[in-house]
Coordinates of C-alpha atoms in Angstrom, one line a residue:
X1 CA 16.4 115.7 41.0
X2 CA 15.6 114.3 44.5
X3 CA 17.0 116.0 47.5
X4 CA 17.7 114.3 50.8
X5 CA 16.6 116.0 54.0
X6 CA 20.1 116.4 55.5
X7 CA 18.8 117.8 58.8
X8 CA 16.6 114.8 59.4
X9 CA 19.4 112.4 58.4
X10 CA 21.9 114.3 60.6
X11 CA 19.6 114.1 63.6
X12 CA 19.4 110.3 63.3
X13 CA 23.2 110.0 62.9
X14 CA 23.7 112.2 66.0
X15 CA 21.3 110.1 68.0
X16 CA 22.8 106.8 66.9
X17 CA 26.3 108.1 67.7
X18 CA 25.3 109.2 71.2
X19 CA 23.5 105.9 71.7
X20 CA 26.5 103.9 70.6
X21 CA 28.8 105.8 73.1
X22 CA 26.3 105.4 75.9
X23 CA 25.9 101.7 75.3
X24 CA 29.7 101.2 75.1
X25 CA 30.0 103.0 78.5
X26 CA 27.2 101.0 80.0
X27 CA 28.4 97.5 78.9
X28 CA 32.2 97.7 79.0
X29 CA 34.0 96.0 81.8
X30 CA 37.6 94.9 82.6
X31 CA 36.8 91.4 81.1
X32 CA 35.1 92.9 78.1
X33 CA 36.5 96.4 77.3
X34 CA 34.3 96.8 74.2
X35 CA 31.1 95.6 75.7
X36 CA 28.3 95.3 73.2
X37 CA 30.0 97.6 70.7
X38 CA 30.3 95.0 67.9
X39 CA 26.7 94.0 68.3
X40 CA 25.6 97.6 68.1
X41 CA 27.7 98.3 65.0
X42 CA 26.2 95.2 63.3
X43 CA 22.7 96.5 64.1
X44 CA 23.6 99.9 62.7
X45 CA 25.1 98.4 59.5
X46 CA 21.9 96.4 58.9
X47 CA 19.7 99.4 59.8
X48 CA 21.6 101.6 57.4
X49 CA 20.8 99.2 54.5
X50 CA 17.1 99.2 55.5
X51 CA 17.1 103.0 55.7
X52 CA 18.6 103.4 52.3
X53 CA 16.3 100.8 50.8
X54 CA 13.1 102.3 52.3
X55 CA 14.2 105.8 51.1
X56 CA 14.6 104.5 47.6
X57 CA 11.3 102.4 47.3
X58 CA 8.3 104.1 45.8
X59 CA 5.5 105.0 48.3
X60 CA 3.0 102.8 46.6
X61 CA 5.2 99.8 47.3
X62 CA 4.6 100.3 51.0
X63 CA 0.9 100.6 50.4
X64 CA 0.7 97.4 48.4
X65 CA 2.7 95.6 51.1
X66 CA 0.7 97.0 54.0
X67 CA -1.8 94.2 54.5
X68 CA 0.7 91.5 53.8
X69 CA 3.2 92.9 56.3
X70 CA 0.4 93.2 58.9
X71 CA -0.5 89.6 58.4
X72 CA 3.1 88.6 58.8
X73 CA 3.3 90.6 62.0
X74 CA 0.2 88.9 63.4
X75 CA 1.7 85.5 62.5
X76 CA 5.0 86.4 64.3
X77 CA 3.1 87.7 67.4
X78 CA 1.2 84.4 67.5
X79 CA 4.5 82.5 67.1
X80 CA 5.9 84.4 70.1
X81 CA 2.9 83.1 72.1
X82 CA 3.6 79.6 71.0
X83 CA 7.4 79.4 70.7
X84 CA 8.9 82.6 72.0
X85 CA 11.3 82.8 74.9
X86 CA 10.9 84.6 78.1
X87 CA 13.1 87.4 79.4
X88 CA 12.6 89.8 82.3
X89 CA 9.2 88.2 83.1
X90 CA 7.8 88.7 79.6
X91 CA 7.6 86.4 76.5
X92 CA 8.3 88.9 73.7
X93 CA 11.2 87.4 71.6
X94 CA 11.7 84.8 68.9
X95 CA 15.0 83.0 68.5
X96 CA 16.0 82.9 64.8
X97 CA 19.3 80.9 64.8
X98 CA 21.9 83.1 66.5
X99 CA 19.6 86.1 66.3
X100 CA 16.7 87.1 68.5
X101 CA 13.9 89.2 67.2
X102 CA 11.0 91.1 68.8
X103 CA 8.0 91.0 66.5
X104 CA 6.1 93.7 68.3
X105 CA 8.6 96.2 66.9
X106 CA 7.7 95.2 63.3
X107 CA 4.0 95.3 64.3
X108 CA 4.3 99.0 65.1
X109 CA 5.3 99.8 61.6
X110 CA 2.9 97.4 60.0
X111 CA 0.0 98.9 62.0
X112 CA 1.0 102.4 60.8
X113 CA 1.0 101.2 57.1
X114 CA -2.3 99.3 57.5
X115 CA -4.2 102.0 59.3
X116 CA -2.9 104.6 56.8
X117 CA -4.3 102.5 54.0
X118 CA -7.6 102.0 55.7
X119 CA -8.1 105.7 56.5
X120 CA -6.9 106.8 53.1
X121 CA -9.5 104.6 51.4
X122 CA -12.4 106.3 53.2
X123 CA -14.2 109.1 51.3
X124 CA -14.5 111.0 54.6
X125 CA -12.6 110.8 58.0
X126 CA -14.2 108.8 60.8
X127 CA -16.6 111.2 62.4
X128 CA -18.1 109.3 65.3
X129 CA -17.2 106.6 67.7
X130 CA -18.9 103.8 65.6
X131 CA -16.8 104.8 62.5
X132 CA -13.6 105.0 64.7
X133 CA -14.4 101.6 66.1
X134 CA -14.7 100.2 62.5
X135 CA -11.2 101.4 61.8
X136 CA -9.9 100.3 65.2
X137 CA -11.0 96.7 64.6
X138 CA -8.1 96.4 62.1
X139 CA -5.6 97.2 64.8
X140 CA -7.3 95.3 67.6
X141 CA -5.7 91.8 67.0
X142 CA -2.1 93.2 67.1
X143 CA -3.0 95.3 70.2
X144 CA -4.4 92.3 72.1
X145 CA -1.6 89.9 71.2
X146 CA 1.0 92.5 72.4
X147 CA -0.9 93.2 75.6
X148 CA -1.0 89.5 76.4
X149 CA 2.8 89.0 76.1
X150 CA 2.6 91.1 78.4
X151 CA 3.9 94.4 76.9
X152 CA 1.9 97.2 78.4
X153 CA 4.3 99.9 77.1
X154 CA 4.0 98.8 73.4
X155 CA 0.2 98.6 73.9
X156 CA 0.2 102.2 74.9
X157 CA 2.3 103.0 71.8
X158 CA -0.3 101.5 69.6
X159 CA -3.0 103.6 71.2
X160 CA -1.0 106.8 70.9
X161 CA -0.3 106.1 67.2
X162 CA -4.0 105.4 66.4
X163 CA -5.0 108.6 68.1
X164 CA -2.4 110.6 66.2
X165 CA -3.3 109.2 62.9
X166 CA -7.1 109.6 63.5
X167 CA -6.4 113.3 64.3
X168 CA -4.3 113.7 61.2
X169 CA -7.1 112.0 59.1
X170 CA -9.5 114.7 60.3
X171 CA -11.5 113.0 63.0
X172 CA -13.3 115.7 65.1
X173 CA -11.7 116.5 68.5
X174 CA -15.0 115.8 70.3
X175 CA -14.9 112.2 68.9
X176 CA -11.3 111.8 70.1
X177 CA -12.2 113.2 73.5
X178 CA -15.0 110.7 73.7
X179 CA -12.6 107.9 72.8
X180 CA -10.2 109.1 75.6
X181 CA -13.1 109.2 78.0
X182 CA -14.0 105.6 77.2
X183 CA -10.3 104.7 77.8
X184 CA -10.3 106.3 81.2
X185 CA -13.6 104.6 82.1
X186 CA -12.1 101.2 81.2
X187 CA -9.0 101.9 83.3
X188 CA -10.3 99.9 86.3
X189 CA -10.9 96.9 84.1
X190 CA -7.4 97.2 82.5
X191 CA -5.9 97.4 86.0
X192 CA -7.3 93.9 86.8
X193 CA -5.6 92.5 83.8
X194 CA -2.2 93.9 84.6
X195 CA 0.5 91.6 86.1
X196 CA 1.3 92.3 89.8
X197 CA 4.7 93.7 88.8
X198 CA 3.1 96.1 86.3
X199 CA 0.6 97.3 89.0
X200 CA 3.5 97.8 91.4
X201 CA 5.4 99.9 88.8
X202 CA 2.4 102.3 88.5
X203 CA 2.0 102.5 92.3
X204 CA 5.7 103.3 92.9
X205 CA 5.4 106.1 90.3
X206 CA 3.1 107.8 92.8
X207 CA 5.3 107.0 95.8
X208 CA 8.8 105.4 95.0
X209 CA 9.3 104.8 98.8
X210 CA 6.7 102.1 98.7
X211 CA 9.3 99.6 97.4
X212 CA 12.7 101.4 97.2
X213 CA 14.7 98.2 96.8
X214 CA 12.3 96.6 94.3
X215 CA 9.9 98.3 91.9
X216 CA 11.0 101.8 92.9
X217 CA 14.7 101.0 92.6
X218 CA 15.0 101.8 88.9
X219 CA 13.4 105.2 89.3
X220 CA 15.4 106.2 92.4
X221 CA 18.7 105.2 90.9
X222 CA 17.9 106.9 87.6
X223 CA 17.1 110.2 89.3
X224 CA 20.3 110.0 91.3
X225 CA 22.4 109.3 88.1
X226 CA 20.9 112.2 86.2
X227 CA 21.1 114.6 89.1
X228 CA 24.7 113.7 89.8
X229 CA 25.6 114.7 86.3
X230 CA 24.8 118.4 87.0
X231 CA 25.5 120.8 84.2
X232 CA 28.4 119.2 82.2
X233 CA 28.4 115.6 83.6
X234 CA 31.1 113.5 85.0
X235 CA 32.7 112.8 81.7
X236 CA 32.2 110.1 79.0
X237 CA 32.9 106.7 80.5
X238 CA 33.3 108.3 84.0
X239 CA 29.8 107.7 85.4
X240 CA 29.9 105.9 88.7
X241 CA 26.2 105.0 89.0
X242 CA 26.6 103.5 85.6
X243 CA 29.9 101.7 86.0
X244 CA 29.2 100.4 89.4
X245 CA 25.9 98.8 88.2
X246 CA 23.7 100.9 90.6
X247 CA 21.7 101.9 87.6
X248 CA 19.7 98.9 86.2
X249 CA 19.1 98.3 82.5
X250 CA 21.4 101.2 81.8
X251 CA 22.1 100.2 78.2
X252 CA 18.3 99.6 77.3
X253 CA 15.5 101.5 79.0
X254 CA 17.6 103.8 81.1
X255 CA 20.3 104.8 78.6
X256 CA 19.1 108.4 78.9
X257 CA 20.2 108.3 82.6
X258 CA 23.7 107.3 81.5
X259 CA 23.9 110.3 79.2
X260 CA 22.6 112.5 82.0
X261 CA 25.2 111.3 84.4
X262 CA 28.2 111.4 82.0
X263 CA 27.3 114.4 79.8
X264 CA 25.1 116.3 82.2
X265 CA 22.3 118.7 81.5
X266 CA 24.0 119.9 78.4
X267 CA 24.2 116.3 77.0
X268 CA 20.5 115.6 77.7
X269 CA 19.5 118.9 76.2
X270 CA 21.5 117.9 73.1
X271 CA 19.6 114.6 72.9
X272 CA 16.2 116.3 73.2
X273 CA 17.3 118.9 70.6
X274 CA 18.1 116.1 68.1
X275 CA 14.8 114.5 68.7
X276 CA 13.1 117.9 68.3
X277 CA 14.7 118.2 64.9
X278 CA 13.7 114.7 64.0
X279 CA 10.1 115.2 64.9
X280 CA 9.7 118.6 63.2
X281 CA 11.4 117.5 60.0
X282 CA 9.3 114.3 60.1
X283 CA 6.1 116.3 60.3
X284 CA 7.3 118.5 57.4
X285 CA 8.1 115.4 55.4
X286 CA 4.5 114.1 56.1
X287 CA 3.1 117.4 54.8
X288 CA 5.1 117.0 51.6
X289 CA 3.7 113.6 50.9
X290 CA 1.8 113.3 47.6
X291 CA -1.3 111.7 49.0
X292 CA -3.3 111.0 52.1
X293 CA -1.6 107.6 52.6
X294 CA 1.8 109.2 52.7
X295 CA 0.7 111.9 55.1
X296 CA -0.8 109.4 57.5
X297 CA 2.2 107.2 57.4
X298 CA 4.5 110.1 58.2
X299 CA 2.3 111.2 61.1
X300 CA 2.2 107.6 62.4
X301 CA 6.0 107.4 62.4
X302 CA 6.4 110.7 64.1
X303 CA 3.7 109.8 66.7
X304 CA 5.5 106.6 67.5
X305 CA 8.9 108.2 68.0
X306 CA 7.5 111.2 69.8
X307 CA 5.5 108.9 72.2
X308 CA 8.6 106.8 72.9
X309 CA 10.7 109.9 73.7
X310 CA 8.0 111.4 75.9
X311 CA 7.4 108.3 78.0
X312 CA 11.1 107.1 78.2
X313 CA 12.6 110.4 79.1
X314 CA 9.6 111.0 81.5
X315 CA 10.2 107.7 83.3
X316 CA 13.9 108.3 83.8
X317 CA 13.3 111.7 85.4
X318 CA 10.3 110.5 87.4
X319 CA 7.3 112.2 85.7
X320 CA 6.1 109.1 84.0
X321 CA 5.6 105.5 85.3
X322 CA 8.2 102.9 84.3
X323 CA 6.6 101.0 81.4
X324 CA 9.6 99.4 79.6
X325 CA 9.5 101.7 76.6
X326 CA 13.0 102.1 75.0
X327 CA 14.5 105.4 73.7
X328 CA 14.5 105.3 69.8
X329 CA 18.0 105.1 68.2
X330 CA 19.8 105.2 71.6
X331 CA 18.6 102.1 73.6
X332 CA 20.3 98.8 72.9
X333 CA 18.0 96.5 70.9
X334 CA 18.4 95.3 67.3
X335 CA 14.7 94.9 66.5
X336 CA 13.7 98.4 67.5
X337 CA 16.8 100.0 65.9
X338 CA 16.2 98.2 62.5
X339 CA 12.5 99.2 62.4
X340 CA 13.2 102.8 63.5
X341 CA 15.8 103.2 60.8
X342 CA 13.5 101.7 58.2
X343 CA 10.8 104.1 59.2
X344 CA 13.2 107.0 58.9
X345 CA 14.0 105.8 55.4
X346 CA 10.2 106.2 54.6
X347 CA 10.3 109.8 56.1
X348 CA 13.3 110.6 54.0
X349 CA 11.4 109.4 51.0
X350 CA 8.3 111.5 51.9
X351 CA 10.5 114.5 52.4
X352 CA 11.9 114.2 48.8
X353 CA 8.6 114.0 47.1
X354 CA 8.1 117.7 46.5
X355 CA 11.4 117.8 44.6
X356 CA 10.1 115.1 42.3
X357 CA 6.6 116.4 41.8
X358 CA 7.2 120.1 41.9
X359 CA 5.4 122.8 44.0

């Protein structure tokens, strides 16, 4: 009889609940007292169906679908380039009737499934840079298309996921270190390709006073909001930085700052604790997978969520540059929430495998 990992499921429920409260607090106004609550609840309802469906599907179904899903993702990323609409200086979304969709979120999961299939088919793990490059070529089209949108943050997510999955596949550390060295050596070239606003974001990370009313404004206001929350916070729906609109993008990229202001250090510690449970139980689910493909998929999902948390929380407290990476399960955004809940369904499926196959 299959057993569901209730700790993993509970951590996701807790994160989604906190995210819903924070989004409600960030978007409500006298004219719209419920803000984006109905939209958020609709996303959660659809995501719950995806979570349950992915938890019930056999693992081999994901493997058979890996290459097709990756092809669909590439087609959607190309469609964004041709017919997507622009928001906040980037062309990342497709309009599908009344709904908007961000294909790069689906691309994250499809890259994980494809790379897991490619690595699992190899008789030995990639041992040198040439073999790593051979595997990386599969991921390169998606990475380039996302970088050109431009979406530097998601590009970094792809790189982090690839490194995590290569490590889990058994690639030697010296090879991964060589890969990281090549990345650092290519940094000056990448700098030239960045848009001026992306370059300014990196510069104000080193010195926010360079542009306190422009590129540095987000970081400065986020630190003020989190610091003003102190130990217990100002109270739910009582955040002044949030309510008075001093904190920009407070329901998306800076939702962690809303929690810091209204629920204080204790609230932020609770969020990090829930993510800790999610990541640990996710890794344990990956260990229980019946084959290399399942283990690599589990590691890829955990790497994605872990990197998002590291960068998003880091940028809100000023130890990471602002790169536009949302906080999984908490930030407003239907595409990301649906994909993250679907990925959690896969983790729940992996975590149940031992019960099915025995010790």
